[in-house]
């Protein structure tokens, strides 16, 4: 394991100290908690937006704190859901009395910890709503689909909407609407290593890729010989467009996400093919995002996320 | 049998030691069909809970277990944190103000714990989770005269049987059929927990 | 070599197509050339800013096209300087009659190709000035110092300044002033692989790091056992502060740059220590940047860049 | 000797083949003390230049060489692009409107080329660069009766002597003392270039 760390046990603490120091104009840390909060939160009259999860997915989620995005991000240990008391502090810090929306990725740990936090918040008289992002098509059973890069689109759209005055129920409804129209699928070339364990999360042969690997290295759908970028892009895109049932004339947001060590150059090569295929099917791209939005430490790989737009969502895309 | 405040403390202390001693093994089990953090999560949480016990005064069983529960909830993280935390929290409600438990009272607490885990995890036994140790162990405590060595054997046997089950909850579910060739990490940590209980009760009888 | 590419010979072309498609709101490609240009260039009355170099350093340089930044970026083959005719096209596309400033990283290939382009531009009656960034302290002889992440600070500051009306001479002078106050030093943990060669650029033992590796894998100053993040950060920072002669009470910009596959988490851990050391010496941080600004494909490593500020520069930092 | 338009074309065609044939080797040399792209750069550039020659009509030597120079400048890239490009461009000025060159005229063109490389690269011979082949070869052409095999031998010998020199220009300079154990890639490609010239002249004499 070759990493710039001091002690595997302190990576999250030290990362948070670094983030708080580097971005003190925009955010602050809740003293004693692994929670970063928008500097001017709570914003009077605005629904608070809280997300979080295991660390190791940076810039998710602290990187999405700010105007038209999150009010707070809760950081768990690497690839491990944060505990309810941490989440509760985030909720309390951003609630202006208008309630707090919790944006959770669908992993059993995250869902349970956010559930408990919501119960604790209720006991303290704070309204919350919880939405669970399930965009990862690699899992067959819809209910078990993991939350991945699509989460960022929920942050963005709902973040803008609550800034424009949506109330808690409306925000939750919009978030569920976005989630219902978002699908992702990834492919990995090499694993990441969690500092505490020091061992790679999985192994792949030198000429192998895995379709559908989860953002923590959870097993995907299939391993096969590595394919040219265009073939990979087409396979990912076909899967998501089929499941979303995107049709001729419709409009989408495309997000090509890097998992950690895949160069931006390769992401653009993948994007190029995806864009060409969409153009060929007369599906127009409203917004394109190419980069590391939801990483998995130094995993090599990428994913394609598609959001099928309608007017409800479009007005909140800035 | 009788379980005193001291026995309860001993249970938690021994559990702490066992999680620490088996940290690497638990994480290895989790590496195979999960994300490899279960040992670190459990060791971190139970260590803190044990430290809390050491620093506690002459309290009743309910408050000792409740404060352990809160520690587990806030320190384990992941999926097992809310589950173990909820289990101990539900049990602590049953053990409020008590300074000693009969077998029946012990069973009532454990029963509440199992219900808590099922609700929190939206799971039943048979899904290759910690419940596959908890459910048979609690049944044993409800139905038989508790003999510590038998309790430990029941936990061990149940844990071993999770090898061969197909996971349908938690991260292990993503492994599908592949999950069958491995013991569930949460089942293993639950076995350690009940082995610690057996040892705490055993000491008492000496 | 595990990469999402189609054919090593087409990576730059396909990347550029991807970039142009993804960011058509902000930039356009000059047809037939490996040049991306700000959509609204040339801007009447504004000095044009052109940078470029070998590809493989994304987001450098096309990612820095935009308001208060570059007007055009020229992309060479991977890690290979672009040719003069490409650069000339960029110059012609952004010249509004106010001349064009060329921001070049100090590699002999880049300098010679930009020199030739400037001569060709002169022959066509276009004024240019060329500034050469030499921030990489790993090279002893000052004249030979390579251009690395510090280049981005030149883009930003001079980009803002020309938007506010500086003329070509003033812009070149300001750029040289920024360059004179900027130093960087990096450390690498693993090499990158240029697609065309398919082989890693260098090798390091499992427990080794190299201080001062260049952004194309050029040899650094020293190889040694990998150190804790705090020790690494301190060594890098001490070197740059000493060379810049930053003193008690002065103000700096800090850029912690990721070389490609180093997770953001680690960059923040390095930043944390650098910030703490600066605070301890009563040097205040005006602006912090943490991320991949000048990458080297999938190289693992990071660098610290410091810019010693004065009022001349400060007014152009937004 | 006499060098006709056809010989000039042959020189460029043969050079193109040689760069292609030695692409991997040149890049290997560059991998050791540079960035490993020299072979790819040279093969790409000379291939295009050779293609241009094939498509050219009955032009004079000056214009053939000039258009090859422009191709080299725009297709090689890196450090060697401007250097080889400048070399041929400067030579083409000397050979304007000529359809055949005497040895003296050949020497004048090569001399201008070397001056161009020195100015463009701010370099002198002895710095472990292509100049360490160009300078001795051009001196030979200036001072002796040109024998193709001797010309090739001079180029080869000069190329070999770059092993042992310490680089002070270009990427190789970052390697310091280490650069001494390797042949300079640009010197090797220049040797190939002059070997191609020797072959072009040799054919003529047959
Ligand atoms: N829904 C659930 N119900 C019961 N037990 C569960 C559930 N989900 C996970 N578990 C248990 O938790 C264990 C994994 O815990 P741990 O590795 O600490 O958390 P995570 O999966 O978040 O990394 C599993 O082995 C299983 O026994
Ligand atoms: N300043 C210079 N003067 C003369 N020759 C040079 C100079 N810099 C580099 N070279 C030559 O160019 C060769 C390297 O070319 P190449 O690998 O194509 O470019 P780059 O170094 O940009 O990758 C060197 O081997 C050397 O012979
Ligand atoms: Mg986990
Ligand atoms: Mg786990
Ligand atoms: Mg090169
Ligand atoms: Mg080279």
XYZ file of N, CA and C in Angstrom, chain A residues 76-293:
654
model
N -18.201 9.148 7.144
C -17.920 7.943 7.930
C -16.461 7.550 7.760
N -16.077 6.463 8.410
C -14.768 5.887 8.128
C -14.725 5.528 6.639
N -13.543 5.167 6.146
C -13.417 4.867 4.725
C -14.348 3.705 4.345
N -15.199 3.946 3.379
C -16.149 2.953 2.858
C -17.082 2.416 3.948
N -17.290 3.155 5.032
C -18.151 2.708 6.135
C -19.138 3.822 6.478
N -20.397 3.478 6.544
C -21.404 4.497 6.838
C -21.118 5.236 8.135
N -21.387 6.539 8.181
C -21.253 7.273 9.438
C -22.358 6.841 10.411
N -22.128 7.084 11.684
C -23.060 6.686 12.741
C -24.156 7.743 12.915
N -25.273 7.336 13.509
C -26.441 8.225 13.616
C -26.180 9.511 14.392
N -25.342 9.447 15.420
C -25.128 10.673 16.200
C -24.435 11.742 15.366
N -23.558 11.306 14.457
C -22.896 12.246 13.553
C -23.920 12.886 12.616
N -24.772 12.027 12.084
C -25.785 12.522 11.142
C -26.740 13.475 11.859
N -27.086 13.118 13.086
C -27.996 13.974 13.875
C -27.401 15.373 14.059
N -26.098 15.424 14.323
C -25.481 16.745 14.495
C -25.573 17.566 13.215
N -25.388 16.891 12.093
C -25.503 17.595 10.809
C -26.920 18.135 10.646
N -27.887 17.302 10.957
C -29.294 17.713 10.825
C -29.565 18.941 11.696
N -29.115 18.873 12.940
C -29.365 19.990 13.853
C -28.683 21.264 13.359
N -27.512 21.099 12.792
C -26.751 22.290 12.376
C -27.367 22.999 11.179
N -28.115 22.283 10.356
C -28.626 22.933 9.141
C -30.126 23.183 9.172
N -30.793 22.710 10.205
C -32.247 22.924 10.252
C -32.563 24.365 10.631
N -33.320 25.010 9.760
C -33.719 26.395 10.030
C -35.149 26.418 10.549
N -35.697 25.223 10.810
C -37.107 25.124 11.164
C -37.934 24.636 9.986
N -37.320 24.600 8.818
C -38.042 24.165 7.619
C -37.823 22.685 7.314
N -37.102 22.015 8.195
C -36.892 20.588 7.995
C -35.653 20.287 7.172
N -35.282 19.031 7.163
C -34.029 18.622 6.542
C -34.259 17.393 5.661
N -33.750 17.461 4.454
C -33.833 16.323 3.541
C -32.516 15.544 3.597
N -32.633 14.239 3.809
C -31.443 13.387 3.877
C -31.307 12.619 2.570
N -30.183 12.799 1.900
C -29.951 12.121 0.619
C -28.966 10.979 0.875
N -29.472 9.758 0.757
C -28.734 8.587 1.203
C -28.490 7.647 0.027
N -27.297 7.093 -0.043
C -27.015 6.078 -1.066
C -27.490 4.726 -0.540
N -28.035 3.914 -1.405
C -28.652 2.668 -0.948
C -27.657 1.563 -0.605
N -27.117 1.657 0.584
C -26.318 0.579 1.181
C -26.950 0.322 2.530
N -27.044 -0.942 2.937
C -27.834 -1.206 4.140
C -27.320 -0.412 5.335
N -26.002 -0.290 5.458
C -25.466 0.471 6.571
C -25.917 1.925 6.541
N -25.786 2.548 5.391
C -26.177 3.959 5.289
C -27.654 4.140 5.604
N -28.468 3.305 5.016
C -29.907 3.458 5.220
C -30.252 3.316 6.699
N -29.682 2.312 7.361
C -30.002 2.118 8.777
C -29.515 3.256 9.659
N -28.303 3.733 9.377
C -27.781 4.829 10.204
C -28.561 6.119 9.991
N -28.931 6.390 8.751
C -29.731 7.593 8.500
C -31.133 7.424 9.103
N -31.681 6.205 9.030
C -32.972 5.932 9.682
C -32.918 6.287 11.164
N -31.889 5.796 11.816
C -31.782 6.049 13.259
C -31.628 7.526 13.545
N -30.834 8.193 12.712
C -30.639 9.632 12.905
C -31.966 10.371 12.742
N -32.749 9.938 11.755
C -34.045 10.585 11.529
C -34.949 10.376 12.744
N -34.909 9.185 13.309
C -35.714 8.937 14.514
C -35.263 9.828 15.664
N -33.953 9.958 15.810
C -33.432 10.825 16.872
C -33.822 12.276 16.640
N -33.766 12.694 15.372
C -34.140 14.073 15.047
C -35.609 14.299 15.373
N -36.444 13.325 15.028
C -37.874 13.435 15.323
C -38.075 13.619 16.816
N -37.293 12.856 17.622
C -37.415 12.962 19.079
C -37.047 14.363 19.548
N -36.224 15.051 18.764
C -35.863 16.427 19.131
C -36.735 17.450 18.409
N -37.762 16.960 17.732
C -38.710 17.870 17.106
C -38.286 18.417 15.756
N -37.337 17.754 15.092
C -36.925 18.225 13.761
C -37.527 17.324 12.689
N -38.174 17.937 11.725
C -38.743 17.185 10.595
C -37.646 16.768 9.640
N -37.679 15.515 9.247
C -36.762 15.106 8.180
C -37.513 14.254 7.168
N -36.954 14.219 5.967
C -37.403 13.266 4.956
C -36.147 12.594 4.443
N -36.277 11.337 4.087
C -35.105 10.607 3.618
C -35.373 10.088 2.214
N -34.429 10.327 1.307
C -34.548 9.724 -0.026
C -33.331 8.843 -0.253
N -33.571 7.715 -0.906
C -32.521 6.724 -1.062
C -32.195 6.582 -2.552
N -30.952 6.875 -2.910
C -30.535 6.835 -4.316
C -30.164 5.403 -4.692
N -30.747 4.925 -5.774
C -30.553 3.531 -6.216
C -30.259 3.518 -7.703
N -29.195 4.164 -8.101
C -28.978 4.316 -9.543
C -28.151 3.213 -10.181
N -27.491 2.385 -9.373
C -26.540 1.412 -9.928
C -27.235 0.199 -10.517
N -27.305 0.198 -11.851
C -28.036 -0.856 -12.543
C -27.401 -2.231 -12.460
N -26.183 -2.295 -11.939
C -25.491 -3.584 -11.936
C -26.210 -4.600 -11.050
N -27.010 -4.111 -10.094
C -27.744 -5.013 -9.218
C -29.118 -5.260 -9.832
N -29.466 -6.526 -9.990
C -30.704 -6.850 -10.688
C -31.951 -6.370 -9.965
N -32.064 -6.827 -8.726
C -33.230 -6.487 -7.917
C -33.267 -4.974 -7.635
N -34.283 -4.307 -8.148
C -34.331 -2.840 -8.065
C -34.181 -2.304 -6.648
N -34.797 -2.992 -5.719
C -34.774 -2.516 -4.334
C -33.363 -2.501 -3.744
N -32.500 -3.374 -4.270
C -31.155 -3.508 -3.712
C -30.113 -2.695 -4.469
N -30.556 -1.965 -5.483
C -29.585 -1.219 -6.283
C -28.844 -0.191 -5.441
N -27.533 -0.142 -5.662
C -26.692 0.728 -4.859
C -26.790 2.172 -5.342
N -26.395 3.069 -4.458
C -26.326 4.476 -4.835
C -24.923 4.806 -5.291
N -24.802 5.449 -6.460
C -23.461 5.794 -6.952
C -23.434 7.245 -7.447
N -22.793 7.468 -8.584
C -22.570 8.840 -9.053
C -23.856 9.632 -9.278
N -24.947 8.946 -9.532
C -26.222 9.628 -9.734
C -26.610 10.505 -8.549
N -26.086 10.170 -7.383
C -26.355 10.949 -6.170
C -26.027 12.431 -6.373
N -24.984 12.683 -7.132
C -24.551 14.070 -7.338
C -25.619 14.870 -8.087
N -26.329 14.204 -8.982
C -27.388 14.896 -9.721
C -28.546 15.250 -8.787
N -28.803 14.386 -7.825
C -29.838 14.699 -6.824
C -29.413 15.916 -6.013
N -28.158 15.934 -5.577
C -27.657 17.111 -4.848
C -27.910 18.384 -5.646
N -27.529 18.332 -6.902
C -27.559 19.550 -7.720
C -28.987 20.042 -7.961
N -29.823 19.127 -8.395
C -31.166 19.554 -8.782
C -31.992 19.946 -7.561
N -31.977 19.096 -6.554
C -32.768 19.408 -5.366
C -32.147 20.583 -4.615
N -30.816 20.678 -4.657
C -30.144 21.813 -4.023
C -30.617 23.131 -4.605
N -30.740 23.180 -5.906
C -31.233 24.393 -6.550
C -32.703 24.625 -6.203
N -33.463 23.550 -6.200
C -34.905 23.681 -5.960
C -35.206 24.212 -4.561
N -34.494 23.715 -3.561
C -34.801 24.204 -2.207
C -34.337 25.644 -2.029
N -33.322 25.992 -2.767
C -32.868 27.388 -2.717
C -33.977 28.289 -3.299
N -34.718 27.744 -4.234
C -35.810 28.520 -4.835
C -37.116 28.392 -4.061
N -37.076 27.701 -2.932
C -38.228 27.769 -2.042
C -39.080 26.521 -1.887
N -38.721 25.409 -2.491
C -39.501 24.186 -2.281
C -39.514 23.824 -0.794
N -40.653 23.307 -0.324
C -40.678 22.877 1.071
C -40.218 21.422 1.182
N -40.186 20.927 2.410
C -39.578 19.609 2.642
C -40.264 18.495 1.857
N -41.586 18.492 1.871
C -42.306 17.436 1.149
C -42.041 17.536 -0.354
N -42.116 18.748 -0.849
C -41.880 18.956 -2.282
C -40.452 18.566 -2.681
N -39.532 18.897 -1.804
C -38.122 18.565 -2.091
C -37.936 17.049 -2.127
N -38.558 16.355 -1.178
C -38.431 14.896 -1.134
C -39.057 14.282 -2.382
N -40.177 14.840 -2.761
C -40.868 14.332 -3.945
C -40.005 14.547 -5.199
N -39.461 15.740 -5.318
C -38.588 16.029 -6.456
C -37.376 15.086 -6.458
N -36.800 14.900 -5.286
C -35.624 14.024 -5.190
C -35.985 12.616 -5.659
N -37.134 12.131 -5.236
C -37.539 10.774 -5.642
C -37.808 10.727 -7.147
N -38.304 11.815 -7.661
C -38.538 11.919 -9.100
C -37.203 11.849 -9.855
N -36.206 12.582 -9.374
C -34.884 12.545 -10.008
C -34.316 11.127 -9.917
N -34.410 10.544 -8.739
C -33.869 9.194 -8.539
C -34.533 8.203 -9.498
N -35.827 8.351 -9.662
C -36.556 7.458 -10.561
C -36.123 7.583 -12.011
N -35.492 8.688 -12.335
C -35.083 8.918 -13.720
C -33.578 8.851 -13.919
N -32.872 8.298 -12.945
C -31.406 8.256 -13.011
C -30.886 6.819 -12.957
N -30.000 6.484 -13.873
C -29.382 5.158 -13.853
C -27.894 5.288 -14.149
N -27.119 4.420 -13.534
C -25.673 4.418 -13.743
C -25.194 3.002 -13.968
N -24.086 2.903 -14.676
C -23.418 1.616 -14.741
C -21.918 1.844 -14.921
N -21.142 1.062 -14.199
C -19.697 1.272 -14.192
C -18.925 0.070 -14.678
N -17.635 0.291 -14.848
C -16.733 -0.788 -15.232
C -15.384 -0.479 -14.585
N -14.781 -1.498 -13.995
C -13.521 -1.278 -13.279
C -12.381 -2.055 -13.903
N -11.198 -1.462 -13.773
C -9.991 -2.106 -14.296
C -9.043 -2.549 -13.184
N -9.129 -1.887 -12.049
C -8.273 -2.277 -10.926
C -8.901 -1.805 -9.627
N -8.554 -2.460 -8.517
C -9.218 -2.209 -7.236
C -8.636 -1.024 -6.494
N -9.273 -0.666 -5.396
C -8.701 0.306 -4.475
C -8.350 -0.423 -3.186
N -7.532 0.233 -2.375
C -7.092 -0.348 -1.108
C -7.522 0.570 0.030
N -8.351 0.041 0.918
C -8.761 0.802 2.098
C -7.558 0.867 3.046
N -7.179 2.079 3.496
C -5.963 2.201 4.324
C -5.959 1.250 5.524
N -7.094 1.093 6.203
C -7.108 0.269 7.416
C -6.808 -1.192 7.121
N -7.230 -1.674 5.961
C -6.977 -3.093 5.688
C -5.642 -3.276 4.970
N -5.268 -2.298 4.176
C -3.968 -2.378 3.494
C -3.939 -3.340 2.323
N -5.073 -3.994 2.066
C -5.108 -4.957 0.953
C -6.116 -4.515 -0.110
N -5.808 -4.781 -1.385
C -6.759 -4.428 -2.454
C -8.101 -5.124 -2.238
N -9.180 -4.431 -2.560
C -10.522 -4.957 -2.317
C -10.897 -6.151 -3.176
N -10.275 -6.262 -4.337
C -10.520 -7.426 -5.188
C -9.327 -7.552 -6.125
N -9.315 -8.595 -6.935
C -8.227 -8.708 -7.905
C -8.801 -8.984 -9.286
N -8.155 -8.427 -10.277
C -8.523 -8.640 -11.677
C -7.259 -9.012 -12.434
N -7.408 -9.892 -13.398
C -6.248 -10.241 -14.218
C -5.815 -9.035 -15.050
N -4.601 -9.110 -15.586
C -4.017 -7.995 -16.326
C -4.819 -7.570 -17.544
N -5.608 -8.501 -18.071
C -6.347 -8.171 -19.287
C -7.857 -8.180 -19.038
N -8.219 -8.088 -17.759
C -9.625 -8.241 -17.402
C -10.256 -6.934 -16.959
N -11.539 -6.795 -17.229
C -12.299 -5.699 -16.649
C -13.544 -6.299 -15.994
N -14.124 -5.561 -15.060
C -15.352 -6.046 -14.436
C -16.453 -5.028 -14.656
N -17.548 -5.513 -15.212
C -18.711 -4.665 -15.441
C -19.534 -4.578 -14.168
N -19.879 -3.349 -13.773
C -20.831 -3.200 -12.685
C -20.266 -3.256 -11.284
N -18.956 -3.156 -11.156
C -18.363 -3.112 -9.811
C -18.964 -1.963 -9.003
N -19.218 -2.204 -7.723
C -19.760 -1.152 -6.869
C -18.691 -0.158 -6.455
N -19.126 0.964 -5.907
C -18.163 2.021 -5.575
C -17.286 1.666 -4.378
N -17.570 0.562 -3.711
C -16.657 0.087 -2.664
C -15.976 -1.199 -3.112
N -16.089 -1.503 -4.394
C -15.498 -2.745 -4.887
C -16.439 -3.929 -4.779
N -17.717 -3.691 -4.504
C -18.666 -4.807 -4.489
C -18.663 -5.479 -5.857
N -18.892 -6.768 -5.891
C -18.799 -7.491 -7.166
C -19.827 -6.999 -8.175
N -19.418 -7.017 -9.426
C -20.312 -6.568 -10.479
C -21.019 -7.722 -11.142
N -21.398 -7.507 -12.405
C -22.199 -8.511 -13.090
C -21.359 -9.542 -13.828
N -20.187 -9.091 -14.286
C -19.484 -9.947 -15.229
C -18.038 -9.495 -15.355
N -17.153 -10.492 -15.454
C -15.765 -10.164 -15.765
C -15.475 -10.615 -17.173
N -14.764 -9.780 -17.915
C -14.381 -10.223 -19.251
C -13.117 -9.522 -19.712
N -12.623 -9.949 -20.838
C -11.425 -9.330 -21.406
C -11.695 -7.848 -21.630
N -10.689 -7.056 -21.357
C -10.842 -5.616 -21.537
C -11.127 -5.298 -23.005
N -12.067 -4.402 -23.219
C -12.547 -4.042 -24.559
C -12.092 -2.624 -24.912
N -12.102 -2.281 -26.198
C -11.811 -0.891 -26.578
C -12.825 0.067 -25.930
N -12.389 1.296 -25.725
C -13.224 2.286 -25.049
C -14.601 2.410 -25.691
N -14.650 2.384 -27.013
C -15.935 2.569 -27.692
C -16.897 1.421 -27.384
N -16.350 0.233 -27.295
C -17.188 -0.924 -26.971
C -17.696 -0.817 -25.536
N -16.801 -0.429 -24.643
C -17.175 -0.261 -23.240
C -18.263 0.799 -23.112
N -18.027 1.942 -23.758
C -19.000 3.046 -23.666
C -20.356 2.585 -24.190
N -20.322 1.868 -25.274
C -21.592 1.438 -25.870
C -22.335 0.474 -24.946
N -21.593 -0.438 -24.344
C -22.238 -1.400 -23.449
C -22.859 -0.692 -22.241
N -22.102 0.216 -21.647
C -22.637 0.938 -20.488
C -23.866 1.746 -20.900
N -23.717 2.458 -22.004
C -24.799 3.344 -22.420
C -26.053 2.561 -22.799
N -25.868 1.481 -23.527
C -27.043 0.683 -23.911
C -27.801 0.208 -22.685
N -27.081 -0.220 -21.689
C -27.735 -0.676 -20.477
C -28.562 0.422 -19.819
N -27.956 1.590 -19.643
C -28.702 2.628 -18.943
C -29.844 3.187 -19.791
N -29.631 3.340 -21.075
C -30.733 3.886 -21.882
C -31.885 2.893 -21.945
N -31.566 1.600 -22.015
C -32.637 0.599 -22.074
C -33.458 0.639 -20.789
N -32.764 0.663 -19.664
C -33.487 0.610 -18.394
C -34.298 1.881 -18.159
N -33.774 3.009 -18.632
C -34.480 4.286 -18.446
C -35.553 4.465 -19.514
N -35.443 3.630 -20.539
C -36.359 3.753 -21.669
C -36.322 5.161 -22.261
N -35.117 5.622 -22.576
C -34.964 6.953 -23.183
C -35.295 6.835 -24.663
N -36.096 7.756 -25.133
C -36.557 7.640 -26.519
C -36.118 8.820 -27.378
N -36.120 8.537 -28.657
C -35.960 9.537 -29.702
C -36.589 10.873 -29.285
N -35.791 11.935 -29.347
C -36.343 13.259 -29.054
C -36.274 13.663 -27.590
N -35.947 12.734 -26.713
C -35.872 13.094 -25.297
C -34.523 13.723 -24.963
N -34.467 14.264 -23.740
C -33.288 15.018 -23.337
C -32.674 14.398 -22.076
N -31.366 14.401 -21.998
C -30.710 13.765 -20.853
C -29.563 14.612 -20.303
N -29.199 14.304 -19.057
C -27.930 14.748 -18.500
C -26.998 13.539 -18.559
N -25.770 13.751 -19.025
C -24.788 12.658 -19.077
C -23.655 12.958 -18.111
N -23.364 11.995 -17.278
C -22.236 12.144 -16.349
C -21.282 10.960 -16.559
N -20.075 11.257 -17.009
C -19.058 10.208 -17.096
C -18.138 10.397 -15.903
N -18.198 9.432 -15.016
C -17.509 9.552 -13.733
C -16.236 8.709 -13.699
N -15.169 9.293 -13.185
C -13.935 8.538 -13.000
C -13.886 7.938 -11.606
N -13.429 6.708 -11.518
C -13.443 6.039 -10.213
C -12.221 6.370 -9.361
N -11.239 6.982 -9.921
C -10.101 7.365 -9.079
C -8.820 7.543 -9.856
N -8.345 6.480 -10.495
C -7.058 6.638 -11.177
C -7.173 6.614 -12.693
N -8.374 6.643 -13.199
C -8.514 6.712 -14.655
C -8.340 8.164 -15.119
N -7.364 8.404 -16.016
C -7.109 9.780 -16.452
C -8.327 10.407 -17.134
N -8.427 11.704 -16.967
C -9.472 12.493 -17.601
C -9.496 12.239 -19.108
N -8.324 12.046 -19.692
C -8.230 11.748 -21.115
C -9.131 10.575 -21.490
N -9.072 9.516 -20.704
C -9.869 8.333 -21.009
C -11.355 8.596 -20.789
N -11.660 9.382 -19.784
C -13.076 9.697 -19.547
C -13.661 10.447 -20.744
N -12.868 11.342 -21.314
C -13.363 12.079 -22.488
C -13.501 11.170 -23.697
N -12.631 10.180 -23.799
C -12.743 9.231 -24.915
C -14.036 8.417 -24.771
N -14.344 8.038 -23.540
C -15.599 7.318 -23.287
C -16.801 8.237 -23.540
N -16.692 9.471 -23.044
C -17.785 10.425 -23.246
C -18.069 10.631 -24.737
N -16.992 10.771 -25.498
C -17.115 10.996 -26.943
C -18.029 9.963 -27.595
N -17.792 8.698 -27.260
C -18.587 7.648 -27.881
C -20.035 7.699 -27.376
N -20.181 7.913 -26.085
C -21.531 7.979 -25.522
C -22.325 9.101 -26.183
N -21.670 10.256 -26.346
C -22.350 11.399 -26.960
C -22.718 11.093 -28.403
N -21.802 10.429 -29.107
C -22.073 10.105 -30.510
C -23.253 9.142 -30.618
N -23.291 8.161 -29.734
C -24.394 7.197 -29.770
C -25.730 7.882 -29.474
N -25.710 8.781 -28.505
C -26.948 9.488 -28.168
C -27.400 10.343 -29.349
N -26.441 11.032 -29.956
C -26.781 11.866 -31.111
C -27.394 10.997 -32.206
N -26.804 9.824 -32.416
C -27.304 8.913 -33.433
C -28.741 8.467 -33.172
N -29.117 8.472 -31.894
C -30.493 8.071 -31.568
C -31.403 9.270 -31.368
N -30.891 10.427 -31.744
C -31.668 11.648 -31.621
C -32.090 11.930 -30.173
N -31.204 11.609 -29.250
C -31.443 11.958 -27.845
C -30.520 13.128 -27.552
N -31.083 14.237 -27.076
C -30.198 15.394 -26.958
C -29.657 15.531 -25.538
N -28.418 16.020 -25.491
C -27.718 16.144 -24.208
C -27.898 17.558 -23.694
N -28.576 17.670 -22.565
C -28.825 18.983 -21.982
C -27.592 19.471 -21.236
N -26.972 18.581 -20.475
C -25.799 18.939 -19.675
C -24.832 17.758 -19.671
N -23.535 18.070 -19.760
C -22.518 17.022 -19.717
C -21.606 17.244 -18.532
N -21.280 16.180 -17.849
C -20.328 16.263 -16.741
C -19.305 15.139 -16.942
N -18.041 15.512 -16.949
C -16.982 14.517 -17.154
C -15.914 14.767 -16.099
N -15.673 13.805 -15.253
C -14.664 13.992 -14.211
C -14.877 13.045 -13.057
N -14.128 13.280 -11.984
C -14.303 12.452 -10.784
C -15.320 13.091 -9.862
N -16.523 12.582 -9.899
C -17.583 13.122 -9.076
C -17.855 12.230 -7.867
